[in-house]
mmCIF file of C-alpha atoms in Angstrom:
data_model
loop_
_atom_site.group_PDB
_atom_site.id
_atom_site.type_symbol
_atom_site.label_atom_id
_atom_site.label_comp_id
_atom_site.label_asym_id
_atom_site.label_seq_id
_atom_site.Cartn_x
_atom_site.Cartn_y
_atom_site.Cartn_z
ATOM 1 C CA UNK L 1481 128.574 71.844 38.937
ATOM 2 C CA UNK L 1482 125.597 70.124 40.568
ATOM 3 C CA UNK L 1483 125.589 66.345 40.481
ATOM 4 C CA UNK L 1484 123.731 64.703 37.600
ATOM 5 C CA UNK L 1485 121.467 62.852 40.026
ATOM 6 C CA UNK L 1486 120.542 66.062 41.846
ATOM 7 C CA UNK L 1487 119.787 67.884 38.579
ATOM 8 C CA UNK L 1488 117.697 64.985 37.333
ATOM 9 C CA UNK L 1489 115.776 65.072 40.595
ATOM 10 C CA UNK L 1490 115.043 68.752 40.128
ATOM 11 C CA UNK L 1491 113.950 68.160 36.554
ATOM 12 C CA UNK L 1492 111.571 65.440 37.731
ATOM 13 C CA UNK L 1493 110.208 67.806 40.356
ATOM 14 C CA UNK L 1494 109.586 70.450 37.721
ATOM 15 C CA UNK L 1495 112.196 72.840 39.106
ATOM 16 C CA UNK L 1496 114.305 72.823 35.957
ATOM 17 C CA UNK L 1497 111.915 72.847 33.013
ATOM 18 C CA UNK L 1498 112.929 73.099 29.368
ATOM 19 C CA UNK L 1499 114.599 76.327 28.245
ATOM 20 C CA UNK L 1500 116.323 77.479 25.065
ATOM 21 C CA UNK L 1501 120.009 77.199 24.279
ATOM 22 C CA UNK L 1502 122.530 79.976 24.793
ATOM 23 C CA UNK L 1503 123.519 82.006 21.771
ATOM 24 C CA UNK L 1504 123.523 85.530 20.428
ATOM 25 C CA UNK L 1505 120.136 87.268 20.273
ATOM 26 C CA UNK L 1506 118.294 86.551 17.058
ATOM 27 C CA UNK L 1507 114.801 86.788 15.654
ATOM 28 C CA UNK L 1508 115.238 83.516 13.786
ATOM 29 C CA UNK L 1509 112.860 80.777 14.898
ATOM 30 C CA UNK L 1510 113.647 77.127 15.244
ATOM 31 C CA UNK L 1511 111.208 74.264 15.620
ATOM 32 C CA UNK L 1512 111.662 71.167 17.715
ATOM 33 C CA UNK L 1513 109.308 68.267 18.254
ATOM 34 C CA UNK L 1514 109.307 66.442 21.548
ATOM 35 C CA UNK L 1515 108.652 62.742 20.761
ATOM 36 C CA UNK L 1516 106.913 62.093 24.079
ATOM 37 C CA UNK L 1517 104.429 64.959 23.766
ATOM 38 C CA UNK L 1518 101.834 65.579 21.013
ATOM 39 C CA UNK L 1519 102.977 69.127 20.272
ATOM 40 C CA UNK L 1520 105.478 71.169 18.279
ATOM 41 C CA UNK L 1521 107.517 73.902 19.941
ATOM 42 C CA UNK L 1522 108.825 76.938 18.073
ATOM 43 C CA UNK L 1523 111.324 79.096 19.949
ATOM 44 C CA UNK L 1524 113.001 82.427 19.478
ATOM 45 C CA UNK L 1525 116.583 82.573 20.661
ATOM 46 C CA UNK L 1526 116.739 83.671 24.305
ATOM 47 C CA UNK L 1527 118.153 87.105 25.125
ATOM 48 C CA UNK L 1528 119.631 88.455 28.346
ATOM 49 C CA UNK L 1529 117.508 90.619 30.585
ATOM 50 C CA UNK L 1530 118.032 94.313 29.996
ATOM 51 C CA UNK L 1531 117.544 95.747 33.492
ATOM 52 C CA UNK L 1532 120.225 96.298 36.115
ATOM 53 C CA UNK L 1533 121.412 93.332 38.130
ATOM 54 C CA UNK L 1534 119.486 92.394 41.256
ATOM 55 C CA UNK L 1535 120.452 90.607 44.463
ATOM 56 C CA UNK L 1536 118.745 88.571 47.161
ATOM 57 C CA UNK L 1537 119.875 87.138 50.498
ATOM 58 C CA UNK L 1538 118.176 84.401 52.464
ATOM 59 C CA UNK L 1539 118.777 82.091 55.442
ATOM 60 C CA UNK L 1540 117.829 78.443 54.832
ATOM 61 C CA UNK L 1541 116.155 76.937 57.892
ATOM 62 C CA UNK L 1542 114.389 73.924 56.344
ATOM 63 C CA UNK L 1543 114.684 70.920 58.668
ATOM 64 C CA UNK L 1544 114.921 68.565 55.682
ATOM 65 C CA UNK L 1545 118.528 69.703 55.163
ATOM 66 C CA UNK L 1546 121.353 68.822 57.520
ATOM 67 C CA UNK L 1547 124.925 70.077 57.324
ATOM 68 C CA UNK L 1548 127.647 67.474 57.933
ATOM 69 C CA UNK L 1549 130.721 69.341 59.110
ATOM 70 C CA UNK L 1550 133.109 66.353 58.975
ATOM 71 C CA UNK L 1551 133.073 66.255 55.172
ATOM 72 C CA UNK L 1552 131.457 69.617 54.311
ATOM 73 C CA UNK L 1553 128.348 68.092 52.768
ATOM 74 C CA UNK L 1554 124.609 68.618 53.056
ATOM 75 C CA UNK L 1555 122.171 65.756 53.571
ATOM 76 C CA UNK L 1556 118.994 66.243 51.535
ATOM 77 C CA UNK L 1557 115.891 64.157 50.691
ATOM 78 C CA UNK L 1558 116.756 62.287 47.486
ATOM 79 C CA UNK L 1559 113.621 60.153 47.120
ATOM 80 C CA UNK L 1560 110.133 60.982 48.329
ATOM 81 C CA UNK L 1561 106.907 58.970 48.556
ATOM 82 C CA UNK L 1562 104.227 61.582 49.021
ATOM 83 C CA UNK L 1563 105.358 63.627 52.007
ATOM 84 C CA UNK L 1564 107.586 60.852 53.348
ATOM 85 C CA UNK L 1565 111.348 60.721 52.727
ATOM 86 C CA UNK L 1566 112.350 57.312 51.367
ATOM 87 C CA UNK L 1567 116.043 57.997 50.886
ATOM 88 C CA UNK L 1568 118.556 60.730 51.764
ATOM 89 C CA UNK L 1569 121.662 61.600 49.810
ATOM 90 C CA UNK L 1570 124.649 63.869 50.379
ATOM 91 C CA UNK L 1571 126.067 66.674 48.274
ATOM 92 C CA UNK L 1572 129.147 68.883 48.723
ATOM 93 C CA UNK L 1573 128.128 72.181 50.284
ATOM 94 C CA UNK L 1574 129.257 74.221 47.251
ATOM 95 C CA UNK L 1575 127.137 72.161 44.824
ATOM 96 C CA UNK L 1576 124.140 72.199 47.145
ATOM 97 C CA UNK L 1577 124.562 75.938 47.602
ATOM 98 C CA UNK L 1578 124.636 76.500 43.838
ATOM 99 C CA UNK L 1579 121.275 74.734 43.417
ATOM 100 C CA UNK L 1580 119.663 76.351 46.461
ATOM 101 C CA UNK L 1581 120.945 79.737 45.384
ATOM 102 C CA UNK L 1582 119.328 79.286 41.959
ATOM 103 C CA UNK L 1583 116.036 78.356 43.602
ATOM 104 C CA UNK L 1584 116.154 81.418 45.866
ATOM 105 C CA UNK L 1585 117.126 83.634 42.917
ATOM 106 C CA UNK L 1586 114.239 82.288 40.789
ATOM 107 C CA UNK L 1587 111.720 82.887 43.576
ATOM 108 C CA UNK L 1588 113.013 86.429 44.014
ATOM 109 C CA UNK L 1589 112.946 87.069 40.244
ATOM 110 C CA UNK L 1590 109.336 85.880 40.093
ATOM 111 C CA UNK L 1591 108.316 88.341 42.840
ATOM 112 C CA UNK L 1592 110.327 91.134 41.215
ATOM 113 C CA UNK L 1593 108.607 90.606 37.853
ATOM 114 C CA UNK L 1594 105.234 90.426 39.624
ATOM 115 C CA UNK L 1595 105.932 93.942 40.910
ATOM 116 C CA UNK L 1596 107.297 95.323 37.654
ATOM 117 C CA UNK L 1597 104.805 93.574 35.357
ATOM 118 C CA UNK L 1598 101.675 92.944 37.464
ATOM 119 C CA UNK L 1599 99.655 92.091 34.345
ATOM 120 C CA UNK L 1600 102.064 89.287 33.318
ATOM 121 C CA UNK L 1601 100.082 86.463 34.925
ATOM 122 C CA UNK L 1602 101.293 83.756 32.518
ATOM 123 C CA UNK L 1603 105.004 84.562 32.830
ATOM 124 C CA UNK L 1604 106.943 81.651 34.354
ATOM 125 C CA UNK L 1605 110.434 81.725 35.874
ATOM 126 C CA UNK L 1606 112.119 78.322 35.647
ATOM 127 C CA UNK L 1607 115.755 77.456 36.388
ATOM 128 C CA UNK L 1608 117.674 75.842 33.538
ATOM 129 C CA UNK L 1609 120.968 74.034 33.099
ATOM 130 C CA UNK L 1610 120.746 73.985 29.301
ATOM 131 C CA UNK L 1611 123.657 75.723 27.625
ATOM 132 C CA UNK L 1612 125.429 76.489 30.889
ATOM 133 C CA UNK L 1613 128.759 74.660 31.159
ATOM 134 C CA UNK L 1614 129.489 75.689 34.707
ATOM 135 C CA UNK L 1615 126.129 76.201 36.315
ATOM 136 C CA UNK L 1616 122.517 77.224 36.219
ATOM 137 C CA UNK L 1617 120.633 80.152 34.763
ATOM 138 C CA UNK L 1618 117.216 81.724 35.209
ATOM 139 C CA UNK L 1619 114.648 82.105 32.444
ATOM 140 C CA UNK L 1620 111.722 84.497 32.176
ATOM 141 C CA UNK L 1621 109.543 82.458 29.818
ATOM 142 C CA UNK L 1622 106.688 83.723 27.644
ATOM 143 C CA UNK L 1623 104.667 80.872 26.164
ATOM 144 C CA UNK L 1624 101.878 80.932 23.579
ATOM 145 C CA UNK L 1625 99.696 77.816 23.253
ATOM 146 C CA UNK L 1626 98.009 77.059 19.921
ATOM 147 C CA UNK L 1627 95.317 74.544 19.054
ATOM 148 C CA UNK L 1628 95.897 72.025 16.263
ATOM 149 C CA UNK L 1629 94.218 74.353 13.743
ATOM 150 C CA UNK L 1630 96.386 77.306 14.816
ATOM 151 C CA UNK L 1631 93.824 79.073 16.986
ATOM 152 C CA UNK L 1632 95.375 80.765 20.018
ATOM 153 C CA UNK L 1633 94.468 79.001 23.257
ATOM 154 C CA UNK L 1634 96.521 81.278 25.502
ATOM 155 C CA UNK L 1635 99.195 83.899 25.012
ATOM 156 C CA UNK L 1636 101.365 86.197 27.148
ATOM 157 C CA UNK L 1637 99.690 89.365 28.351
ATOM 158 C CA UNK L 1638 102.930 91.346 27.983
ATOM 159 C CA UNK L 1639 105.373 91.721 25.107
ATOM 160 C CA UNK L 1640 108.851 90.268 24.855
ATOM 161 C CA UNK L 1641 110.235 93.810 24.796
ATOM 162 C CA UNK L 1642 108.455 94.695 28.063
ATOM 163 C CA UNK L 1643 109.812 91.574 29.752
ATOM 164 C CA UNK L 1644 113.377 92.214 28.557
ATOM 165 C CA UNK L 1645 113.213 95.777 29.910
ATOM 166 C CA UNK L 1646 111.907 94.583 33.290
ATOM 167 C CA UNK L 1647 114.185 91.553 33.705
ATOM 168 C CA UNK L 1648 117.586 91.976 35.402
ATOM 169 C CA UNK L 1649 120.708 90.943 33.516
ATOM 170 C CA UNK L 1650 121.792 88.795 36.465
ATOM 171 C CA UNK L 1651 120.606 87.899 39.960
ATOM 172 C CA UNK L 1652 123.141 87.507 42.758
ATOM 173 C CA UNK L 1653 121.949 85.148 45.482
ATOM 174 C CA UNK L 1654 123.496 84.739 48.928
ATOM 175 C CA UNK L 1655 122.296 81.944 51.179
ATOM 176 C CA UNK L 1656 123.161 81.263 54.794
ATOM 177 C CA UNK L 1657 122.874 77.753 56.194
ATOM 178 C CA UNK L 1658 124.240 76.132 59.355
ATOM 179 C CA UNK L 1659 126.807 78.879 59.857
ATOM 180 C CA UNK L 1660 128.001 78.682 56.248
ATOM 181 C CA UNK L 1661 127.486 81.254 53.491
ATOM 182 C CA UNK L 1662 127.307 80.703 49.745
ATOM 183 C CA UNK L 1663 127.052 83.415 47.081
ATOM 184 C CA UNK L 1664 126.621 82.946 43.352
ATOM 185 C CA UNK L 1665 125.637 84.949 40.278
ATOM 186 C CA UNK L 1666 122.978 83.610 37.923
ATOM 187 C CA UNK L 1667 122.519 84.967 34.378
ATOM 188 C CA UNK L 1668 118.925 85.736 33.418
ATOM 189 C CA UNK L 1669 117.435 85.177 29.955
ATOM 190 C CA UNK L 1670 114.089 86.025 28.399
ATOM 191 C CA UNK L 1671 112.670 83.235 26.247
ATOM 192 C CA UNK L 1672 109.660 83.264 23.957
ATOM 193 C CA UNK L 1673 108.140 80.089 22.531
ATOM 194 C CA UNK L 1674 105.004 78.808 20.870
ATOM 195 C CA UNK L 1675 103.579 75.336 21.517
ATOM 196 C CA UNK L 1676 101.102 73.945 19.017
ATOM 197 C CA UNK L 1677 99.046 70.819 19.653
ATOM 198 C CA UNK L 1678 99.367 68.173 16.969
#
């Protein structure tokens, strides 16, 4: 499981935005209000993607990462000030690989859905840790934004059904880095929510 600090860093960077909890598919809605934002969010329970599993493989060559063989860790930028690294931290290779694999899988899923649903311009593909006890998951998120009076400001250009049909059930990601290889499987969910300004 990725370290709490690393996950919080990804959340702050916008890599792990809010996603629904894991449970059986349902059409029941639930409403939550975020105290720090002037809006109300209504969500439908997320459902697993209905298409066949997909896989992606990538070699990580970013110079910001450095493998430390003596203790099997990866040094990564923990704190940034603009483009400058203020502080580095270290993470066990397996935990680092799990996070990097999720990022690679999400990028691949985004490109896959771009091909399968070219008209789905507003579809986002965040990575989420919510509801996952042992790891991360991917979310194909359809969001409708409403004004205070209920008028639609923006809405998905494709249906939930279309997205479920196009979205793989899982994405397997294999990453290669500094002579090491890490492979993981990430479940994929389709989430639909409505955000209304207060």
